PDB file of C-alpha atoms in Angstrom:
ATOM      1  CA  MET A   1      12.529 -23.356  63.073  1.00 50.00           C
ATOM      2  CA  ALA A   2      11.452 -24.978  59.846  1.00 55.00           C
ATOM      3  CA  THR A   3      10.186 -23.808  56.502  1.00 52.00           C
ATOM      4  CA  VAL A   4       7.206 -25.173  54.608  1.00 53.00           C
ATOM      5  CA  GLU A   5       7.034 -24.625  50.896  1.00 53.00           C
ATOM      6  CA  PRO A   6       3.466 -24.780  49.624  1.00 49.00           C
ATOM      7  CA  GLU A   7       2.254 -26.139  46.342  1.00 48.00           C
ATOM      8  CA  THR A   8       3.514 -24.862  43.053  1.00 46.00           C
ATOM      9  CA  THR A   9       1.418 -24.190  40.024  1.00 47.00           C
ATOM     10  CA  PRO A  10       2.580 -26.094  36.948  1.00 48.00           C
ATOM     11  CA  THR A  11       3.102 -23.927  33.872  1.00 48.00           C
ATOM     12  CA  PRO A  12       2.904 -25.133  30.284  1.00 53.00           C
ATOM     13  CA  ASN A  13       6.044 -23.359  28.949  1.00 54.00           C
ATOM     14  CA  PRO A  14       8.812 -23.088  29.981  1.00 63.00           C
ATOM     15  CA  PRO A  15       9.051 -25.383  32.999  1.00 61.00           C
ATOM     16  CA  PRO A  16       9.795 -23.447  36.187  1.00 58.00           C
ATOM     17  CA  THR A  17      13.230 -23.566  37.776  1.00 60.00           C
ATOM     18  CA  GLU A  18      13.573 -25.029  41.264  1.00 58.00           C
ATOM     19  CA  GLU A  19      13.819 -21.515  42.699  1.00 57.00           C
ATOM     20  CA  GLU A  20      10.666 -20.447  40.848  1.00 55.00           C
ATOM     21  CA  LYS A  21       8.811 -23.490  42.134  1.00 56.00           C
ATOM     22  CA  THR A  22       9.233 -22.304  45.707  1.00 55.00           C
ATOM     23  CA  GLU A  23       6.656 -19.581  45.332  1.00 56.00           C
ATOM     24  CA  SER A  24       5.906 -19.083  48.997  1.00 66.00           C
ATOM     25  CA  ASN A  25       7.814 -19.974  52.123  1.00 80.00           C
ATOM     26  CA  GLN A  26       6.101 -20.212  55.472  1.00 86.00           C
ATOM     27  CA  GLU A  27       8.016 -20.551  58.717  1.00 88.00           C
ATOM     28  CA  PHE A  28       7.017 -21.913  62.100  1.00 90.00           C
ATOM     29  CA  ASP A  29       8.768 -22.341  65.436  1.00 90.00           C
ATOM     30  CA  THR A  30       6.264 -24.317  67.499  1.00 92.00           C
ATOM     31  CA  VAL A  31       4.014 -27.324  67.088  1.00 93.00           C
ATOM     32  CA  GLU A  32       1.031 -25.005  67.480  1.00 94.00           C
ATOM     33  CA  ASP A  33       2.305 -22.821  64.626  1.00 94.00           C
ATOM     34  CA  PHE A  34       2.807 -25.953  62.501  1.00 94.00           C
ATOM     35  CA  TRP A  35      -0.826 -27.003  63.012  1.00 95.00           C
ATOM     36  CA  ALA A  36      -2.070 -23.472  62.313  1.00 94.00           C
ATOM     37  CA  LEU A  37      -0.222 -23.555  58.980  1.00 93.00           C
ATOM     38  CA  TYR A  38      -1.046 -27.180  58.152  1.00 94.00           C
ATOM     39  CA  ASN A  39      -4.762 -26.635  58.733  1.00 94.00           C
ATOM     40  CA  HIS A  40      -4.802 -23.828  56.140  1.00 92.00           C
ATOM     41  CA  ILE A  41      -3.175 -25.594  53.198  1.00 93.00           C
ATOM     42  CA  GLN A  42      -4.527 -28.196  50.791  1.00 93.00           C
ATOM     43  CA  LEU A  43      -4.008 -31.833  51.662  1.00 94.00           C
ATOM     44  CA  SER A  44      -1.216 -33.396  49.625  1.00 95.00           C
ATOM     45  CA  SER A  45      -3.759 -35.818  48.140  1.00 94.00           C
ATOM     46  CA  ASN A  46      -5.675 -32.837  46.695  1.00 94.00           C
ATOM     47  CA  LEU A  47      -2.707 -31.239  44.917  1.00 94.00           C
ATOM     48  CA  MET A  48      -2.625 -31.168  41.127  1.00 94.00           C
ATOM     49  CA  PRO A  49       0.012 -33.335  39.417  1.00 95.00           C
ATOM     50  CA  GLY A  50       3.243 -31.371  39.142  1.00 94.00           C
ATOM     51  CA  CYS A  51       2.883 -29.800  42.584  1.00 94.00           C
ATOM     52  CA  ASP A  52       5.168 -30.340  45.570  1.00 95.00           C
ATOM     53  CA  TYR A  53       5.245 -29.575  49.276  1.00 95.00           C
ATOM     54  CA  SER A  54       8.482 -29.545  51.206  1.00 96.00           C
ATOM     55  CA  LEU A  55       9.414 -29.093  54.843  1.00 95.00           C
ATOM     56  CA  PHE A  56      13.057 -28.308  55.511  1.00 96.00           C
ATOM     57  CA  LYS A  57      15.022 -27.052  58.467  1.00 95.00           C
ATOM     58  CA  ASP A  58      15.670 -23.342  58.565  1.00 93.00           C
ATOM     59  CA  GLY A  59      18.451 -22.352  56.184  1.00 93.00           C
ATOM     60  CA  ILE A  60      18.250 -25.498  54.031  1.00 94.00           C
ATOM     61  CA  VAL A  61      16.866 -25.154  50.507  1.00 93.00           C
ATOM     62  CA  PRO A  62      15.062 -28.233  49.097  1.00 93.00           C
ATOM     63  CA  MET A  63      17.584 -28.645  46.269  1.00 94.00           C
ATOM     64  CA  TRP A  64      20.332 -31.232  45.835  1.00 91.00           C
ATOM     65  CA  GLU A  65      22.820 -28.417  45.302  1.00 94.00           C
ATOM     66  CA  ASP A  66      22.281 -26.907  48.761  1.00 94.00           C
ATOM     67  CA  GLU A  67      25.443 -27.260  50.842  1.00 93.00           C
ATOM     68  CA  LYS A  68      23.593 -29.288  53.524  1.00 94.00           C
ATOM     69  CA  ASN A  69      22.054 -31.663  50.940  1.00 94.00           C
ATOM     70  CA  LYS A  70      24.713 -32.329  48.328  1.00 95.00           C
ATOM     71  CA  ARG A  71      26.497 -35.130  50.222  1.00 95.00           C
ATOM     72  CA  GLY A  72      23.199 -36.585  51.361  1.00 96.00           C
ATOM     73  CA  GLY A  73      20.455 -38.709  49.950  1.00 96.00           C
ATOM     74  CA  ARG A  74      16.849 -39.633  50.531  1.00 96.00           C
ATOM     75  CA  TRP A  75      14.596 -42.327  51.838  1.00 96.00           C
ATOM     76  CA  LEU A  76      11.937 -42.688  49.179  1.00 94.00           C
ATOM     77  CA  ILE A  77       8.331 -43.844  49.468  1.00 92.00           C
ATOM     78  CA  THR A  78       6.783 -44.433  46.039  1.00 92.00           C
ATOM     79  CA  LEU A  79       3.014 -44.584  45.660  1.00 93.00           C
ATOM     80  CA  ASN A  80       1.063 -45.506  42.561  1.00 90.00           C
ATOM     81  CA  LYS A  81      -1.640 -43.087  41.464  1.00 88.00           C
ATOM     82  CA  GLN A  82      -4.373 -45.252  43.002  1.00 87.00           C
ATOM     83  CA  GLN A  83      -2.761 -44.764  46.427  1.00 89.00           C
ATOM     84  CA  ARG A  84      -3.077 -40.967  46.232  1.00 91.00           C
ATOM     85  CA  ARG A  85      -6.545 -40.918  47.790  1.00 87.00           C
ATOM     86  CA  SER A  86      -5.962 -43.743  50.274  1.00 81.00           C
ATOM     87  CA  ASP A  87      -2.365 -43.302  51.457  1.00 87.00           C
ATOM     88  CA  LEU A  88      -0.622 -40.113  50.304  1.00 94.00           C
ATOM     89  CA  HIS A  89      -2.080 -37.723  52.879  1.00 92.00           C
ATOM     90  CA  ARG A  90      -1.547 -40.167  55.756  1.00 88.00           C
ATOM     91  CA  PHE A  91       2.053 -41.027  54.784  1.00 92.00           C
ATOM     92  CA  TRP A  92       2.935 -37.354  54.260  1.00 95.00           C
ATOM     93  CA  LEU A  93       1.440 -36.321  57.601  1.00 93.00           C
ATOM     94  CA  GLU A  94       3.264 -39.154  59.401  1.00 91.00           C
ATOM     95  CA  THR A  95       6.497 -37.988  57.771  1.00 94.00           C
ATOM     96  CA  LEU A  96       5.888 -34.380  58.843  1.00 94.00           C
ATOM     97  CA  LEU A  97       5.147 -35.460  62.403  1.00 93.00           C
ATOM     98  CA  CYS A  98       8.378 -37.462  62.511  1.00 92.00           C
ATOM     99  CA  LEU A  99      10.274 -34.361  61.415  1.00 94.00           C
ATOM    100  CA  ILE A 100       8.703 -31.833  63.760  1.00 93.00           C
ATOM    101  CA  GLY A 101       8.676 -34.318  66.647  1.00 90.00           C
ATOM    102  CA  GLU A 102      12.359 -35.168  66.134  1.00 89.00           C
ATOM    103  CA  SER A 103      11.404 -38.854  66.103  1.00 90.00           C
ATOM    104  CA  PHE A 104      14.775 -39.876  64.709  1.00 92.00           C
ATOM    105  CA  ASP A 105      16.367 -39.709  68.170  1.00 90.00           C
ATOM    106  CA  ASP A 106      20.123 -39.057  68.071  1.00 94.00           C
ATOM    107  CA  TYR A 107      19.953 -38.836  64.280  1.00 96.00           C
ATOM    108  CA  SER A 108      17.441 -35.977  63.995  1.00 95.00           C
ATOM    109  CA  ASP A 109      20.341 -33.651  63.144  1.00 96.00           C
ATOM    110  CA  ASP A 110      21.085 -35.865  60.118  1.00 97.00           C
ATOM    111  CA  VAL A 111      17.656 -35.105  58.616  1.00 97.00           C
ATOM    112  CA  CYS A 112      17.486 -32.053  56.336  1.00 97.00           C
ATOM    113  CA  GLY A 113      13.787 -32.189  55.504  1.00 96.00           C
ATOM    114  CA  ALA A 114      11.149 -33.939  53.438  1.00 97.00           C
ATOM    115  CA  VAL A 115       9.386 -33.525  50.102  1.00 97.00           C
ATOM    116  CA  VAL A 116       6.146 -34.835  48.646  1.00 97.00           C
ATOM    117  CA  ASN A 117       5.908 -34.853  44.833  1.00 97.00           C
ATOM    118  CA  VAL A 118       2.487 -35.308  43.241  1.00 97.00           C
ATOM    119  CA  ARG A 119       2.844 -36.600  39.687  1.00 96.00           C
ATOM    120  CA  ALA A 120       0.492 -38.000  37.048  1.00 95.00           C
ATOM    121  CA  LYS A 121       2.163 -41.448  37.046  1.00 94.00           C
ATOM    122  CA  GLY A 122       2.492 -41.706  40.828  1.00 94.00           C
ATOM    123  CA  ASP A 123       3.593 -39.835  43.908  1.00 97.00           C
ATOM    124  CA  LYS A 124       6.749 -39.781  46.019  1.00 97.00           C
ATOM    125  CA  ILE A 125       7.558 -38.852  49.581  1.00 96.00           C
ATOM    126  CA  ALA A 126      11.218 -38.462  50.464  1.00 96.00           C
ATOM    127  CA  ILE A 127      13.107 -37.769  53.672  1.00 97.00           C
ATOM    128  CA  TRP A 128      16.385 -36.041  52.841  1.00 97.00           C
ATOM    129  CA  THR A 129      19.505 -36.633  54.909  1.00 97.00           C
ATOM    130  CA  ASN A 130      22.789 -34.765  54.981  1.00 96.00           C
ATOM    131  CA  GLU A 131      25.333 -37.592  54.602  1.00 96.00           C
ATOM    132  CA  CYS A 132      24.728 -40.647  52.394  1.00 96.00           C
ATOM    133  CA  GLU A 133      27.811 -42.480  53.698  1.00 96.00           C
ATOM    134  CA  ASN A 134      26.611 -42.482  57.334  1.00 96.00           C
ATOM    135  CA  ARG A 135      24.997 -45.921  57.216  1.00 96.00           C
ATOM    136  CA  GLU A 136      24.127 -45.982  60.922  1.00 96.00           C
ATOM    137  CA  ALA A 137      22.246 -42.676  60.724  1.00 97.00           C
ATOM    138  CA  VAL A 138      20.449 -43.281  57.428  1.00 96.00           C
ATOM    139  CA  THR A 139      19.322 -46.810  58.317  1.00 95.00           C
ATOM    140  CA  HIS A 140      18.035 -45.636  61.709  1.00 95.00           C
ATOM    141  CA  ILE A 141      16.091 -42.832  60.008  1.00 94.00           C
ATOM    142  CA  GLY A 142      14.696 -45.312  57.478  1.00 92.00           C
ATOM    143  CA  ARG A 143      13.654 -47.787  60.179  1.00 90.00           C
ATOM    144  CA  VAL A 144      11.815 -45.079  62.099  1.00 91.00           C
ATOM    145  CA  ASP A 145       9.952 -44.018  58.952  1.00 85.00           C
ATOM    146  CA  LYS A 146       9.291 -47.533  57.702  1.00 81.00           C
ATOM    147  CA  GLU A 147       6.662 -48.870  60.106  1.00 63.00           C
ATOM    148  CA  SER A 148       4.329 -50.158  57.380  1.00 45.00           C
ATOM    149  CA  ILE A 149       6.101 -49.102  54.209  1.00 60.00           C
ATOM    150  CA  VAL A 150       9.036 -50.541  52.254  1.00 48.00           C
ATOM    151  CA  ILE A 151      11.341 -47.644  51.435  1.00 59.00           C
ATOM    152  CA  VAL A 152      14.691 -47.372  49.655  1.00 69.00           C
ATOM    153  CA  TYR A 153      17.612 -44.984  50.156  1.00 82.00           C
ATOM    154  CA  GLN A 154      19.292 -43.265  47.177  1.00 82.00           C
ATOM    155  CA  SER A 155      22.179 -40.797  47.145  1.00 88.00           C
ATOM    156  CA  HIS A 156      21.564 -37.464  45.426  1.00 90.00           C
ATOM    157  CA  ALA A 157      24.672 -38.042  43.286  1.00 88.00           C
ATOM    158  CA  ASP A 158      23.281 -41.364  42.019  1.00 85.00           C
ATOM    159  CA  THR A 159      19.886 -39.772  41.345  1.00 83.00           C
ATOM    160  CA  ALA A 160      21.456 -36.880  39.434  1.00 83.00           C
ATOM    161  CA  THR A 161      23.412 -39.252  37.168  1.00 82.00           C
ATOM    162  CA  LYS A 162      20.750 -41.944  36.667  1.00 76.00           C
ATOM    163  CA  SER A 163      19.849 -43.211  33.240  1.00 70.00           C
ATOM    164  CA  GLY A 164      16.184 -43.816  32.608  1.00 66.00           C
ATOM    165  CA  SER A 165      13.721 -43.767  35.476  1.00 63.00           C
ATOM    166  CA  THR A 166      15.623 -45.918  37.968  1.00 68.00           C
ATOM    167  CA  THR A 167      18.264 -44.920  40.472  1.00 74.00           C
ATOM    168  CA  LYS A 168      20.742 -47.167  42.263  1.00 77.00           C
ATOM    169  CA  THR A 169      19.404 -48.190  45.671  1.00 77.00           C
ATOM    170  CA  ARG A 170      21.995 -48.039  48.458  1.00 79.00           C
ATOM    171  CA  PHE A 171      19.990 -49.395  51.411  1.00 78.00           C
ATOM    172  CA  VAL A 172      16.633 -51.078  51.999  1.00 70.00           C
ATOM    173  CA  VAL A 173      14.929 -51.376  55.392  1.00 65.00           C
TER     174      VAL A 173
END
């Protein structure tokens, strides 16, 4: 079972907490249920800046502080704002299909979920893993996702303590 968290609505003041951003959770157990849900939500490329979608395994909250996430990290795909119309939807759908199809082979259990962030300056798609020190698992997951995209892996701890807009990259595939 997995949970999909639909778009959030940005508010002018004050900014919403992570818990408030997850306005609505939808669950599905089958591929058919996934498609029924997916076909009734906006495409990621049509979301307003400030909105996110996330797909996480049942019982995992899309927050760094969640017990299953806090020792993990993420493979990150960064898109400039011009790529929103051409690539964002396709990359996000490919990521979702990798997750629900357990395309990561023996390392599917190492994947917690994925997030797409739509922002004014550019968009991000991230696959979250549960253990940043497991090089074999995280590089395999990154290779599967890579196909036509250069992606970097960052630990949540490094991201939380970054200075400026850059985070230390641990692995590149």
